[in-house]
Short mmCIF file of C-alpha atoms in Angstrom, two decimals:
data_model
loop_
_atom_site.label_atom_id
_atom_site.label_comp_id
_atom_site.label_asym_id
_atom_site.label_seq_id
_atom_site.Cartn_x
_atom_site.Cartn_y
_atom_site.Cartn_z
CA MET A 1037 -0.44 -5.42 11.76
CA ARG A 1038 -1.15 -9.12 12.09
CA HIS A 1039 -3.40 -10.54 14.77
CA ILE A 1040 -3.54 -14.08 16.06
CA LEU A 1041 -7.01 -15.42 15.31
CA LEU A 1042 -9.14 -16.25 18.31
CA LEU A 1043 -11.56 -18.95 17.19
CA VAL A 1044 -13.77 -18.62 20.22
CA SER A 1045 -17.16 -18.60 18.56
CA ALA A 1046 -19.27 -21.70 18.13
CA PHE A 1047 -20.09 -20.38 14.69
CA ALA A 1048 -16.51 -20.75 13.54
CA SER A 1049 -17.09 -24.48 13.16
CA LEU A 1050 -19.66 -23.74 10.47
CA ALA A 1051 -17.31 -21.71 8.30
CA ASN A 1052 -15.95 -24.75 6.47
CA GLY A 1053 -18.48 -27.44 7.35
CA LEU A 1054 -22.12 -26.70 6.61
CA GLU A 1055 -24.84 -28.96 7.95
CA VAL A 1056 -26.08 -30.92 4.92
CA ILE A 1057 -29.52 -32.06 3.80
CA ASP A 1058 -29.24 -34.55 0.95
CA ARG A 1059 -32.43 -34.12 -1.13
CA GLU A 1060 -34.84 -35.16 1.63
CA GLY A 1061 -35.27 -34.19 5.24
CA ASP A 1062 -36.80 -32.02 7.91
CA PHE A 1063 -36.15 -28.30 7.99
CA HIS A 1064 -36.86 -26.64 11.33
CA VAL A 1065 -37.35 -22.85 11.40
CA VAL A 1066 -36.72 -21.44 14.87
CA ASN A 1067 -35.76 -18.31 16.77
CA THR A 1068 -32.39 -18.37 18.48
CA ASP A 1069 -29.70 -15.94 19.61
CA ILE A 1070 -26.54 -15.62 17.53
CA ALA A 1071 -23.60 -13.22 17.36
CA PRO A 1072 -22.06 -13.79 13.90
CA ASP A 1073 -20.27 -10.42 13.95
CA GLY A 1074 -19.82 -10.17 17.72
CA PHE A 1075 -23.18 -8.46 18.32
CA GLN A 1076 -25.80 -10.74 19.83
CA ARG A 1077 -29.39 -10.68 18.58
CA THR A 1078 -32.29 -13.06 18.09
CA ALA A 1079 -32.61 -14.35 14.52
CA VAL A 1080 -34.78 -16.57 12.32
CA LEU A 1081 -32.71 -19.64 11.48
CA ALA A 1082 -33.09 -23.12 10.04
CA GLY A 1083 -31.56 -26.45 10.95
CA LYS A 1084 -32.00 -30.17 10.38
CA THR A 1085 -33.36 -30.28 13.93
CA SER A 1086 -34.71 -27.65 16.31
CA ASP A 1087 -31.41 -27.84 18.20
CA THR A 1088 -29.07 -27.22 15.24
CA PRO A 1089 -30.09 -23.90 13.64
CA ALA A 1090 -27.30 -21.96 11.99
CA PHE A 1091 -26.49 -19.06 9.74
CA PRO A 1092 -26.32 -19.67 6.89
CA GLY A 1093 -28.81 -22.51 6.93
CA PRO A 1094 -27.98 -26.10 5.98
CA LEU A 1095 -26.57 -26.85 2.56
CA ILE A 1096 -29.30 -28.59 0.58
CA LYS A 1097 -27.70 -30.70 -2.12
CA ALA A 1098 -28.67 -33.16 -4.84
CA ASN A 1099 -27.62 -34.47 -8.21
CA LYS A 1100 -29.12 -33.49 -11.53
CA GLY A 1101 -32.33 -35.47 -12.03
CA ASP A 1102 -33.05 -35.96 -8.32
CA LYS A 1103 -36.30 -35.29 -6.48
CA PHE A 1104 -36.55 -33.16 -3.33
CA ARG A 1105 -38.78 -33.62 -0.28
CA ILE A 1106 -38.15 -30.89 2.31
CA ASN A 1107 -40.56 -30.78 5.25
CA VAL A 1108 -40.55 -27.25 6.70
CA HIS A 1109 -41.57 -26.95 10.36
CA ASP A 1110 -42.51 -23.47 11.61
CA GLU A 1111 -41.45 -23.21 15.26
CA LEU A 1112 -41.16 -19.41 15.44
CA THR A 1113 -42.16 -17.62 18.64
CA ASP A 1114 -40.44 -14.21 18.72
CA LEU A 1115 -43.01 -11.40 18.64
CA THR A 1116 -40.55 -8.81 17.29
CA MET A 1117 -40.24 -10.66 13.98
CA ASP A 1118 -42.54 -12.34 11.47
CA ARG A 1119 -43.65 -15.75 12.72
CA ALA A 1120 -45.24 -17.24 9.60
CA THR A 1121 -42.93 -18.44 6.85
CA THR A 1122 -42.52 -19.86 3.34
CA ILE A 1123 -39.44 -21.11 1.50
CA HIS A 1124 -38.45 -20.25 -2.08
CA TRP A 1125 -35.94 -22.41 -3.94
CA HIS A 1126 -34.20 -19.68 -5.87
CA GLY A 1127 -33.45 -20.49 -9.49
CA LEU A 1128 -35.32 -23.81 -9.68
CA PHE A 1129 -37.94 -23.84 -12.43
CA GLN A 1130 -40.60 -25.83 -10.52
CA ARG A 1131 -42.03 -27.14 -13.77
CA GLY A 1132 -45.29 -28.86 -12.83
CA THR A 1133 -44.92 -27.82 -9.17
CA ASN A 1134 -45.67 -24.10 -9.23
CA TRP A 1135 -47.38 -24.64 -5.87
CA ALA A 1136 -43.95 -25.42 -4.34
CA ASP A 1137 -42.25 -22.22 -5.55
CA GLY A 1138 -42.73 -20.44 -2.23
CA PRO A 1139 -43.62 -16.72 -2.53
CA ASP A 1140 -46.41 -15.99 -0.09
CA MET A 1141 -49.78 -15.06 -1.59
CA VAL A 1142 -48.44 -15.70 -5.09
CA THR A 1143 -48.20 -19.50 -5.06
CA GLN A 1144 -49.21 -20.38 -1.50
CA CYS A 1145 -50.54 -19.21 1.84
CA PRO A 1146 -47.86 -19.03 4.54
CA ILE A 1147 -47.02 -21.78 7.01
CA VAL A 1148 -48.04 -20.69 10.51
CA PRO A 1149 -46.31 -21.50 13.82
CA GLY A 1150 -46.97 -25.01 15.03
CA ASN A 1151 -47.54 -26.30 11.50
CA SER A 1152 -45.43 -27.83 8.75
CA PHE A 1153 -45.54 -28.14 4.98
CA GLU A 1154 -43.58 -30.46 2.71
CA TYR A 1155 -42.14 -29.02 -0.49
CA ARG A 1156 -41.83 -31.71 -3.18
CA PHE A 1157 -40.24 -31.00 -6.54
CA ALA A 1158 -37.83 -32.40 -9.12
CA VAL A 1159 -34.85 -31.03 -11.04
CA PRO A 1160 -34.72 -33.20 -14.18
CA HIS A 1161 -32.66 -30.82 -16.28
CA GLN A 1162 -31.02 -28.34 -13.89
CA SER A 1163 -27.66 -28.29 -12.18
CA GLY A 1164 -25.50 -25.59 -10.67
CA THR A 1165 -25.42 -23.17 -7.76
CA TYR A 1166 -28.69 -22.01 -6.21
CA TRP A 1167 -30.01 -20.99 -2.81
CA TYR A 1168 -33.14 -20.93 -0.71
CA HIS A 1169 -34.69 -18.29 1.47
CA SER A 1170 -37.86 -17.24 3.19
CA HIS A 1171 -40.26 -15.56 0.79
CA PHE A 1172 -42.49 -14.10 3.49
CA ARG A 1173 -42.17 -10.32 3.75
CA ALA A 1174 -38.54 -9.40 4.63
CA GLN A 1175 -38.01 -12.43 6.84
CA TYR A 1176 -34.90 -13.74 5.14
CA CYS A 1177 -33.09 -10.58 6.26
CA ASP A 1178 -33.45 -11.98 9.80
CA GLY A 1179 -31.43 -15.04 8.81
CA LEU A 1180 -33.54 -17.63 6.98
CA ARG A 1181 -31.30 -18.19 3.93
CA GLY A 1182 -28.80 -20.78 2.78
CA PRO A 1183 -27.10 -22.50 -0.19
CA LEU A 1184 -28.53 -25.16 -2.49
CA VAL A 1185 -26.30 -27.02 -4.95
CA ILE A 1186 -27.26 -29.48 -7.68
CA TYR A 1187 -24.21 -31.41 -8.86
CA ASP A 1188 -23.83 -32.63 -12.43
CA PRO A 1189 -21.82 -35.87 -12.83
CA ASN A 1190 -21.33 -34.82 -16.46
CA ASP A 1191 -20.33 -31.23 -15.76
CA PRO A 1192 -18.71 -29.85 -18.93
CA HIS A 1193 -16.09 -28.09 -16.78
CA LYS A 1194 -15.18 -31.03 -14.50
CA ASP A 1195 -11.67 -31.29 -15.97
CA LEU A 1196 -10.89 -27.77 -14.72
CA TYR A 1197 -11.06 -28.50 -10.98
CA ASP A 1198 -10.05 -31.07 -8.37
CA VAL A 1199 -12.31 -30.12 -5.45
CA ASP A 1200 -16.02 -29.21 -5.34
CA ASP A 1201 -17.83 -29.83 -2.05
CA GLU A 1202 -19.46 -28.05 0.89
CA ASN A 1203 -16.09 -26.54 1.81
CA THR A 1204 -15.85 -24.62 -1.47
CA ILE A 1205 -19.12 -22.73 -1.02
CA ILE A 1206 -18.73 -19.03 -0.22
CA THR A 1207 -21.83 -17.17 0.94
CA LEU A 1208 -22.08 -13.38 1.19
CA ALA A 1209 -24.73 -11.76 3.36
CA ASP A 1210 -25.65 -8.42 4.82
CA TRP A 1211 -26.44 -8.49 8.54
CA TYR A 1212 -28.60 -6.16 10.60
CA HIS A 1213 -28.64 -5.66 14.35
CA ARG A 1214 -32.34 -4.74 14.27
CA PRO A 1215 -35.19 -7.10 13.38
CA ALA A 1216 -36.25 -6.85 9.74
CA PRO A 1217 -39.72 -5.41 10.51
CA ASN A 1218 -38.00 -2.50 12.27
CA VAL A 1219 -35.62 -1.98 9.36
CA VAL A 1220 -38.55 -1.92 6.92
CA ALA A 1221 -40.52 0.54 9.06
CA SER A 1222 -37.53 2.85 9.50
CA GLN A 1223 -37.32 3.53 5.76
CA ILE A 1224 -40.23 5.97 6.04
CA SER A 1225 -38.32 8.31 8.36
CA GLN A 1226 -34.68 7.34 7.82
CA GLY A 1227 -34.47 6.40 4.15
CA PRO A 1228 -32.64 3.37 2.71
CA PRO A 1229 -31.16 1.08 5.36
CA SER A 1230 -27.49 0.38 5.89
CA SER A 1231 -26.31 -3.05 6.95
CA ASP A 1232 -24.27 -3.34 10.13
CA SER A 1233 -21.84 -5.91 8.78
CA THR A 1234 -20.90 -8.22 5.93
CA LEU A 1235 -20.91 -11.92 6.75
CA ILE A 1236 -18.86 -14.35 4.68
CA ASN A 1237 -19.89 -17.94 5.39
CA GLY A 1238 -21.81 -16.62 8.37
CA LEU A 1239 -18.99 -14.75 10.08
CA GLY A 1240 -17.78 -11.16 10.08
CA ARG A 1241 -17.04 -8.05 12.09
CA TRP A 1242 -18.79 -4.74 12.47
CA ARG A 1243 -17.29 -1.28 12.62
CA LEU A 1244 -17.83 -0.75 16.34
CA GLY A 1245 -17.21 -4.34 17.35
CA ASN A 1246 -14.35 -6.49 18.55
CA GLU A 1247 -11.61 -7.04 15.99
CA THR A 1248 -10.95 -10.50 17.44
CA SER A 1249 -14.38 -11.81 16.42
CA PRO A 1250 -13.64 -14.84 14.24
CA LEU A 1251 -13.61 -14.58 10.47
CA ALA A 1252 -14.48 -17.33 8.03
CA ILE A 1253 -11.56 -19.38 6.75
CA ILE A 1254 -11.51 -21.09 3.35
CA ASN A 1255 -8.86 -23.81 3.42
CA VAL A 1256 -6.93 -24.80 0.29
CA GLU A 1257 -3.91 -26.91 -0.53
CA GLN A 1258 -1.15 -25.64 -2.78
CA GLY A 1259 -1.30 -27.16 -6.24
CA LYS A 1260 -5.00 -28.01 -6.22
CA ARG A 1261 -7.78 -26.41 -8.23
CA TYR A 1262 -11.05 -25.55 -6.54
CA ARG A 1263 -14.54 -24.90 -7.86
CA MET A 1264 -15.66 -22.10 -5.59
CA ARG A 1265 -19.42 -21.50 -5.55
CA LEU A 1266 -20.06 -17.86 -4.68
CA VAL A 1267 -23.61 -17.18 -3.51
CA SER A 1268 -25.07 -13.78 -2.70
CA LEU A 1269 -27.59 -14.25 0.10
CA SER A 1270 -27.93 -10.47 0.24
CA CYS A 1271 -31.09 -8.63 1.24
CA ASP A 1272 -29.81 -5.38 -0.23
CA PRO A 1273 -26.20 -4.59 -1.23
CA SER A 1274 -24.19 -5.91 -4.11
CA TYR A 1275 -20.59 -6.87 -3.36
CA LEU A 1276 -17.26 -6.14 -5.01
CA PHE A 1277 -15.59 -9.51 -4.49
CA SER A 1278 -11.93 -10.44 -4.84
CA ILE A 1279 -9.23 -12.69 -3.37
CA ASP A 1280 -5.79 -11.17 -2.97
CA SER A 1281 -3.13 -12.52 -5.38
CA HIS A 1282 -5.58 -14.93 -7.04
CA ASN A 1283 -7.51 -14.90 -10.29
CA MET A 1284 -11.02 -16.27 -10.68
CA THR A 1285 -12.02 -18.18 -13.82
CA ILE A 1286 -15.79 -17.90 -14.10
CA ILE A 1287 -17.52 -21.09 -15.31
CA GLU A 1288 -21.12 -20.59 -14.15
CA ALA A 1289 -23.61 -17.78 -13.63
CA ASP A 1290 -26.95 -18.38 -11.88
CA GLY A 1291 -27.03 -22.10 -12.62
CA GLU A 1292 -25.96 -21.71 -16.26
CA SER A 1293 -22.56 -22.92 -17.47
CA VAL A 1294 -20.49 -20.31 -19.28
CA GLU A 1295 -17.32 -20.39 -21.31
CA PRO A 1296 -14.35 -19.96 -18.92
CA HIS A 1297 -13.50 -16.29 -18.42
CA THR A 1298 -10.75 -15.08 -16.08
CA VAL A 1299 -10.99 -11.95 -13.89
CA ASN A 1300 -9.66 -10.83 -10.51
CA LYS A 1301 -12.72 -8.87 -9.30
CA LEU A 1302 -16.45 -9.12 -9.80
CA ASP A 1303 -19.63 -7.31 -8.78
CA ILE A 1304 -22.27 -9.74 -7.54
CA PHE A 1305 -25.82 -8.49 -7.00
CA ALA A 1306 -28.36 -9.76 -4.49
CA ALA A 1307 -29.43 -13.33 -5.33
CA GLN A 1308 -26.82 -13.89 -8.05
CA ARG A 1309 -24.34 -16.77 -8.05
CA TYR A 1310 -21.04 -17.51 -9.75
CA SER A 1311 -18.83 -20.57 -9.85
CA PHE A 1312 -15.17 -19.86 -10.43
CA ILE A 1313 -11.99 -21.89 -10.57
CA LEU A 1314 -9.43 -20.88 -7.97
CA ASN A 1315 -5.98 -22.27 -8.67
CA ALA A 1316 -4.06 -22.53 -5.40
CA ASP A 1317 -0.80 -21.61 -7.10
CA GLN A 1318 0.55 -18.99 -4.70
CA PRO A 1319 3.11 -19.36 -1.88
CA VAL A 1320 1.77 -21.04 1.25
CA GLY A 1321 0.25 -18.33 3.40
CA ASN A 1322 -2.91 -16.40 4.25
CA TYR A 1323 -4.73 -14.15 1.78
CA TRP A 1324 -7.58 -11.73 2.29
CA ILE A 1325 -10.94 -12.51 0.76
CA ARG A 1326 -12.72 -9.18 0.24
CA ALA A 1327 -16.42 -8.39 -0.21
CA VAL A 1328 -17.14 -4.66 -0.19
CA PRO A 1329 -20.87 -3.83 -0.07
CA GLN A 1330 -22.34 -1.33 -2.51
CA PRO A 1331 -23.56 1.38 -2.86
CA ALA A 1332 -20.66 2.94 -1.01
CA ASN A 1333 -22.70 5.83 0.41
CA LEU A 1334 -25.00 3.44 2.31
CA GLN A 1335 -22.84 0.47 3.30
CA PRO A 1336 -19.80 -0.01 5.57
CA GLN A 1337 -16.65 0.48 3.51
CA GLY A 1338 -13.03 -0.55 3.78
CA PHE A 1339 -11.39 -3.33 5.75
CA ASP A 1340 -10.51 -1.66 9.07
CA LYS A 1341 -10.53 -4.22 11.90
CA GLY A 1342 -11.18 -6.95 9.34
CA ILE A 1343 -14.67 -5.88 8.27
CA ASN A 1344 -15.91 -7.07 4.86
CA SER A 1345 -13.33 -9.86 4.95
CA ALA A 1346 -12.58 -13.55 5.24
CA ILE A 1347 -9.36 -15.54 4.93
CA LEU A 1348 -8.04 -17.90 2.26
CA ARG A 1349 -5.63 -20.16 4.13
CA TYR A 1350 -3.18 -22.55 2.51
CA LYS A 1351 -2.44 -25.85 4.21
CA GLY A 1352 0.68 -25.35 6.32
CA ALA A 1353 0.18 -21.61 6.81
CA GLU A 1354 0.33 -19.96 10.22
CA ASN A 1355 -2.85 -19.32 12.18
CA VAL A 1356 -2.60 -15.55 11.66
CA GLU A 1357 -4.47 -12.90 9.73
CA PRO A 1358 -3.15 -11.97 6.28
CA ASP A 1359 -1.01 -8.97 5.45
CA THR A 1360 -1.74 -9.10 1.71
CA THR A 1361 -2.93 -6.19 -0.41
CA GLU A 1362 -5.53 -5.74 -3.13
CA ALA A 1363 -4.60 -5.98 -6.77
CA THR A 1364 -3.98 -2.64 -8.46
CA ASP A 1365 -4.34 -3.98 -12.02
CA VAL A 1366 -8.04 -4.80 -11.79
CA VAL A 1367 -9.66 -7.09 -14.35
CA MET A 1368 -13.36 -6.64 -13.62
CA LEU A 1369 -16.06 -9.06 -14.75
CA ARG A 1370 -18.51 -7.49 -17.17
CA GLU A 1371 -21.82 -9.25 -17.70
CA THR A 1372 -21.39 -9.09 -21.47
CA ASP A 1373 -18.21 -11.18 -21.12
CA LEU A 1374 -20.28 -14.16 -19.97
CA HIS A 1375 -20.88 -16.49 -22.91
CA TYR A 1376 -23.56 -19.06 -22.19
CA LEU A 1377 -22.37 -22.63 -22.79
CA SER A 1378 -25.35 -24.49 -24.23
CA PRO A 1379 -25.51 -28.28 -23.72
CA ASN A 1380 -25.86 -28.75 -27.48
CA GLY A 1381 -23.20 -26.18 -28.35
CA GLN A 1382 -25.73 -23.62 -29.61
CA SER A 1383 -26.52 -20.50 -27.60
CA ALA A 1384 -29.59 -19.62 -29.62
CA VAL A 1385 -32.74 -17.94 -28.31
CA PRO A 1386 -36.09 -17.53 -30.04
CA GLY A 1387 -37.00 -14.34 -31.82
CA ARG A 1388 -35.52 -12.06 -34.42
CA PRO A 1389 -32.15 -10.36 -33.89
CA VAL A 1390 -33.74 -6.91 -33.52
CA PRO A 1391 -35.19 -5.05 -30.54
CA GLY A 1392 -38.80 -6.11 -30.16
CA GLY A 1393 -38.29 -9.27 -32.22
CA ALA A 1394 -40.62 -11.36 -30.05
CA ASP A 1395 -44.25 -12.51 -29.95
CA LEU A 1396 -45.07 -10.34 -26.95
CA VAL A 1397 -43.13 -7.32 -25.68
CA LEU A 1398 -43.68 -6.02 -22.15
CA ASN A 1399 -42.33 -2.63 -21.16
CA LEU A 1400 -41.93 -2.41 -17.39
CA THR A 1401 -40.96 0.94 -15.85
CA LEU A 1402 -39.61 0.95 -12.31
CA GLY A 1403 -40.86 3.93 -10.33
CA PHE A 1404 -40.79 5.42 -6.84
CA ALA A 1405 -42.96 7.67 -4.70
CA PRO A 1406 -41.57 9.11 -1.44
CA PRO A 1407 -41.11 8.22 1.28
CA ALA A 1408 -40.88 4.48 0.57
CA THR A 1409 -43.13 3.17 -2.20
CA PHE A 1410 -41.77 1.38 -5.25
CA MET A 1411 -43.91 0.51 -8.25
CA ILE A 1412 -43.89 -1.04 -11.70
CA ASN A 1413 -45.83 0.77 -14.42
CA GLY A 1414 -47.30 3.02 -11.76
CA THR A 1415 -48.65 0.24 -9.51
CA PRO A 1416 -47.02 -0.90 -6.25
CA PHE A 1417 -47.37 -4.62 -5.59
CA ALA A 1418 -49.41 -5.48 -2.51
CA PRO A 1419 -49.95 -9.17 -1.69
CA PRO A 1420 -53.55 -10.24 -2.36
CA ASN A 1421 -55.72 -11.96 0.24
CA VAL A 1422 -55.92 -15.08 -1.95
CA PRO A 1423 -52.79 -16.53 -3.63
CA VAL A 1424 -52.67 -15.86 -7.36
CA LEU A 1425 -52.32 -19.59 -8.02
CA LEU A 1426 -55.48 -20.31 -6.03
CA GLN A 1427 -57.32 -17.57 -7.93
CA ILE A 1428 -56.38 -19.26 -11.22
CA LEU A 1429 -57.33 -22.71 -9.95
CA SER A 1430 -60.68 -21.24 -8.89
CA GLY A 1431 -61.42 -20.09 -12.44
CA ALA A 1432 -59.92 -16.60 -12.89
CA GLN A 1433 -57.82 -16.47 -16.06
CA ALA A 1434 -57.80 -12.92 -17.47
CA ALA A 1435 -55.46 -10.26 -16.10
CA GLN A 1436 -58.39 -8.00 -15.19
CA ASP A 1437 -59.85 -10.79 -13.04
CA LEU A 1438 -56.65 -11.49 -11.11
CA LEU A 1439 -55.52 -9.67 -7.99
CA PRO A 1440 -53.65 -7.56 -7.08
CA ALA A 1441 -55.14 -5.27 -9.71
CA GLY A 1442 -52.56 -3.82 -12.08
CA SER A 1443 -49.80 -6.16 -10.91
CA VAL A 1444 -50.67 -9.35 -12.81
CA TYR A 1445 -49.73 -9.77 -16.47
CA THR A 1446 -51.00 -12.81 -18.38
CA LEU A 1447 -48.73 -14.51 -20.90
CA PRO A 1448 -49.91 -16.81 -23.71
CA ALA A 1449 -48.44 -20.30 -23.85
CA ASN A 1450 -45.26 -21.13 -25.78
CA GLN A 1451 -44.56 -17.64 -27.05
CA THR A 1452 -41.37 -15.60 -27.19
CA ILE A 1453 -41.57 -12.96 -24.46
CA GLU A 1454 -39.38 -9.86 -24.39
CA ILE A 1455 -39.30 -7.63 -21.32
CA ASN A 1456 -37.78 -4.16 -21.36
CA PHE A 1457 -36.99 -2.84 -17.88
CA ARG A 1458 -36.60 0.91 -17.63
CA ASN A 1459 -35.50 2.50 -14.38
CA ASN A 1460 -37.18 5.86 -13.82
CA ASN A 1461 -34.79 7.53 -11.35
CA THR A 1462 -35.59 5.13 -8.53
CA PRO A 1463 -33.34 5.21 -5.44
CA GLY A 1464 -31.22 2.28 -4.39
CA ASP A 1465 -30.35 1.04 -7.86
CA PRO A 1466 -29.04 -1.12 -9.44
CA HIS A 1467 -32.13 -3.26 -8.92
CA PRO A 1468 -31.45 -7.01 -9.28
CA MET A 1469 -34.62 -8.21 -11.02
CA HIS A 1470 -35.39 -11.91 -10.56
CA LEU A 1471 -37.88 -13.99 -12.52
CA HIS A 1472 -39.22 -17.16 -10.93
CA GLY A 1473 -39.82 -20.25 -13.06
CA HIS A 1474 -37.25 -19.45 -15.75
CA SER A 1475 -33.77 -18.47 -16.66
CA PHE A 1476 -33.68 -15.84 -19.39
CA ASP A 1477 -31.41 -14.50 -22.06
CA VAL A 1478 -30.11 -11.01 -21.36
CA VAL A 1479 -30.62 -9.33 -24.72
CA LYS A 1480 -29.34 -5.99 -23.41
CA SER A 1481 -27.37 -5.46 -20.21
CA ALA A 1482 -27.81 -2.34 -18.10
CA ASP A 1483 -24.22 -1.18 -18.56
CA SER A 1484 -24.15 -1.80 -22.31
CA PRO A 1485 -25.24 0.63 -25.04
CA VAL A 1486 -25.68 -2.24 -27.52
CA TYR A 1487 -27.73 -5.41 -27.72
CA ASN A 1488 -26.09 -8.73 -26.92
CA PHE A 1489 -27.41 -10.71 -29.84
CA LYS A 1490 -25.84 -11.02 -33.24
CA ASP A 1491 -27.43 -11.76 -36.60
CA PRO A 1492 -25.28 -14.47 -38.18
CA VAL A 1493 -27.14 -14.75 -41.48
CA GLY A 1494 -28.48 -11.27 -42.14
CA LEU A 1495 -32.12 -11.85 -41.23
CA LYS A 1496 -32.89 -8.39 -39.87
CA SER A 1497 -34.68 -7.24 -42.99
CA LEU A 1498 -36.66 -10.44 -43.58
CA GLN A 1499 -40.32 -10.86 -42.76
CA ARG A 1500 -40.72 -13.17 -39.75
CA ILE A 1501 -42.50 -16.45 -40.42
CA HIS A 1502 -41.78 -18.50 -37.29
CA PHE A 1503 -39.27 -17.89 -34.53
CA LEU A 1504 -37.57 -21.26 -35.00
CA MET A 1505 -36.43 -20.15 -38.46
CA TYR A 1506 -34.10 -17.62 -36.89
CA THR A 1507 -30.92 -18.21 -34.95
CA VAL A 1508 -30.34 -15.37 -32.51
CA PHE A 1509 -27.15 -15.76 -30.52
CA VAL A 1510 -27.04 -14.23 -27.05
CA LYS A 1511 -24.06 -14.20 -24.73
CA VAL A 1512 -25.71 -14.05 -21.30
CA ARG A 1513 -28.25 -16.35 -19.65
CA ARG A 1514 -29.20 -16.11 -15.97
CA ASP A 1515 -32.16 -15.64 -13.58
CA THR A 1516 -31.29 -12.34 -11.87
CA VAL A 1517 -30.22 -9.24 -13.80
CA ALA A 1518 -29.37 -5.67 -12.80
CA VAL A 1519 -31.51 -2.69 -13.85
CA ALA A 1520 -29.67 0.58 -13.31
CA GLY A 1521 -29.58 4.30 -14.04
CA ASN A 1522 -31.94 5.44 -16.77
CA ASN A 1523 -30.83 2.58 -19.00
CA ILE A 1524 -32.93 -0.20 -20.46
CA THR A 1525 -32.27 -3.84 -19.58
CA THR A 1526 -33.89 -6.35 -21.94
CA ILE A 1527 -34.51 -10.07 -21.39
CA ARG A 1528 -36.16 -12.84 -23.43
CA PHE A 1529 -37.62 -16.24 -22.60
CA VAL A 1530 -40.27 -18.67 -23.85
CA SER A 1531 -43.53 -18.95 -21.91
CA ASP A 1532 -43.39 -22.73 -21.63
CA ASN A 1533 -43.93 -23.14 -17.86
CA ALA A 1534 -47.58 -22.74 -16.89
CA GLY A 1535 -48.34 -20.94 -13.63
CA PRO A 1536 -48.03 -17.57 -11.91
CA TRP A 1537 -44.39 -16.56 -11.56
CA PHE A 1538 -43.14 -13.71 -9.40
CA LEU A 1539 -40.93 -11.07 -11.07
CA HIS A 1540 -39.40 -8.72 -8.53
CA CYS A 1541 -36.46 -6.74 -7.28
CA HIS A 1542 -34.32 -8.93 -5.04
CA ILE A 1543 -33.44 -6.08 -2.75
CA ASP A 1544 -35.90 -7.43 -0.23
CA PHE A 1545 -36.76 -4.04 1.22
CA HIS A 1546 -37.73 -2.84 -2.26
CA LEU A 1547 -39.89 -5.92 -2.79
CA VAL A 1548 -41.74 -5.31 0.46
CA ASP A 1549 -42.23 -1.71 -0.66
CA GLY A 1550 -43.88 -2.78 -3.91
CA LEU A 1551 -41.25 -3.46 -6.61
CA ALA A 1552 -42.83 -6.58 -8.15
CA VAL A 1553 -45.36 -8.00 -10.59
CA VAL A 1554 -46.74 -11.48 -11.31
CA LEU A 1555 -46.47 -13.07 -14.76
CA ALA A 1556 -49.40 -15.49 -15.01
CA GLU A 1557 -48.26 -17.88 -17.70
CA ASP A 1558 -50.75 -20.00 -19.66
CA THR A 1559 -53.59 -19.57 -17.15
CA ARG A 1560 -55.85 -21.91 -19.14
CA ASP A 1561 -53.57 -24.92 -18.58
CA THR A 1562 -52.19 -24.01 -15.15
CA LYS A 1563 -54.52 -26.36 -13.27
CA LEU A 1564 -53.70 -29.33 -15.48
CA ALA A 1565 -49.97 -28.60 -15.45
CA ASN A 1566 -49.70 -28.10 -11.67
CA PRO A 1567 -51.84 -30.61 -9.73
CA VAL A 1568 -51.77 -29.46 -6.11
CA PRO A 1569 -51.43 -31.81 -3.13
CA ALA A 1570 -53.98 -31.94 -0.33
CA ASP A 1571 -51.65 -30.35 2.23
CA TRP A 1572 -51.22 -27.31 -0.05
CA SER A 1573 -55.00 -26.88 -0.12
CA GLU A 1574 -55.02 -26.86 3.68
CA LEU A 1575 -52.58 -23.95 3.98
CA CYS A 1576 -55.06 -21.14 3.27
CA PRO A 1577 -57.85 -22.28 5.64
CA ILE A 1578 -55.26 -22.57 8.42
CA TRP A 1579 -53.78 -19.17 7.52
CA ASN A 1580 -57.17 -17.46 7.39
CA ASN A 1581 -58.07 -18.75 10.84
CA THR A 1582 -54.78 -18.06 12.56
CA ASP A 1583 -54.11 -15.31 15.09
CA PRO A 1584 -54.40 -11.86 13.44
CA SER A 1585 -51.14 -10.84 15.12
CA ILE A 1586 -49.39 -13.40 12.91
CA ARG A 1587 -51.21 -12.45 9.70
CA ASN A 1588 -50.94 -8.64 10.06
#
C-alpha cells in the first residue's frame, strides 16, 4: 500500500541539505529536543551556531591538502547525559598533530561545559569519505556525529560520475530513546542493547511509532551518475544496505580508492564508509533504500511501516512512497573483492608474503567476562587519569611505565607491524576494530580462510634481508575491519606516525566496557613530532578542577 508522504518535520529539510562547515569554523555542542523517528527526546547535537544543531551534525568538508581549524564549544547542560566532550576525526592520520586526534584520556583531557578548544590539523595526502564523532564515553550515541568529506580534484574515478556533493551523502545511524549512560548501565542486567530505530540521513521510523513520520529522500535525475558516499555513524549494529532495482559500483572504502566493483547489496560495519556509483538508469519513480541492522536477534528487522528505510526519488516522480521490492538475485560485497587502487599503481605493503612476515607481530585476543566486561589479552581498558600523550610528553616511554597498565603497547619507529586479532567467543560480534593514525592492509579477512597477499616472485623460501626487497600485494586497505567468530583477522602497517594511537572496537558500548588498547608509536620522538599548543596544555588543569559530577 502506498502512502502520501507528510513532510511535517523540521528535520526533513536536512535530509538533502546538510549544514556545511568549509575547513574552518565554530562547532557548538548543545542539548536540544529532537524527534527524528517520531519519538521526542533530548540529544547531544552540534551546529555552526548554538541555534542550528542537527542530526546528523554539519558536513565538514575540504579539499586534499587543506588545513582545518574547528573551534568546539561545549554548551552542554543536561544532567542525564555526559556534559564534557571531545571530537575525533575518524580516519584522518593526524600526522604531527596527535594531540588533535580526540579520544579522551588517550590524546587529551575533555572539554568541559563553558569552555572551547580549537582542533587544528592538515590533510596533505588524504582524500575520501570520513566522519567525526564525540570520543568521550558513549556520548556519540546521543547524537554527536556527522560526515566529513575531503574532495580530490584529481580523483582517479572522476570520469565515472556526474554529481558528488552534500546531497549524495547517505548516513546510517542507530537511534535510542534512552540516554546513552542509561543504555550502557542497562547492559549489566539486560544484556546487549537494541536500537529503537534506524535513521538514514537523520530520519526514520520506529516499530511502535507513526508510519507518517517523514523519511529521508535522496533525489536523482534520470540519466545522471552519482557518487554516493555511504557513512556508518553507527554506535552498534552493522547494516545490510541496498537500493531497489539499482546496482552499486564500489570505488572507495574508508578513504582508500579501490578498483570499481559492482554489487547490489553490502554489509557495512560501524564506522566504515563506502563510495559507490549509482547510475540513475531506471524508470522515473520512487525506490526503497534499505538498511537492515544486524545482528538480527538484537535489532529491529523488516520494513513494516517504513522502518529501516529511505526513498530514492527520481526527478518528476510522484510524492508517494515506493512499492518496489528487494532484489532476489543478490550480489553481495565481500571484503576480499576490494582491490586497493594505489596512487602509483602498486598495491604493495611491507613484509614477506607469509604469515608473521613482519618486524613485530602482536597477537591480540578479544575476550569477555560477564555481565559486561570486554578485554584484550585479558585486560579491560579503563581510561587513565592522565592522557597517554601527556604521560609520554612528561617522560614515560616504556610500556611498563605507561597507564593504563596492560593496555599500552609500544611500537618501534618505522617498522612493519602485523596484528593478529582473535575473537575468543565474545558476544556481539563481528567487532569492527578501528586503528587511529593509520589505514592498514587487511592481510587476512575474518570471513576468509586464506591470506589476501600473493607472492609474485616466489620469495617465501628466501631469507629476509630488508622489507623493501619484497613486493607483497594485498587487496584490501582500510581503517576499520571486522573481527568475527573464532577466526583470525590480520592487518599490517608501518609504524611511521609517532604518538599514542587508540585501537578499539567501534561498537561504542563495547569500547566503554573495555574493548581497546593504545599503540604508543615511537615514544622517543613523540614530543618532537607532535608539538602541542598552549590551549591543549590548559585542558587537563581545567578538567581536573571541574565539578566532580561532570568528571565521574
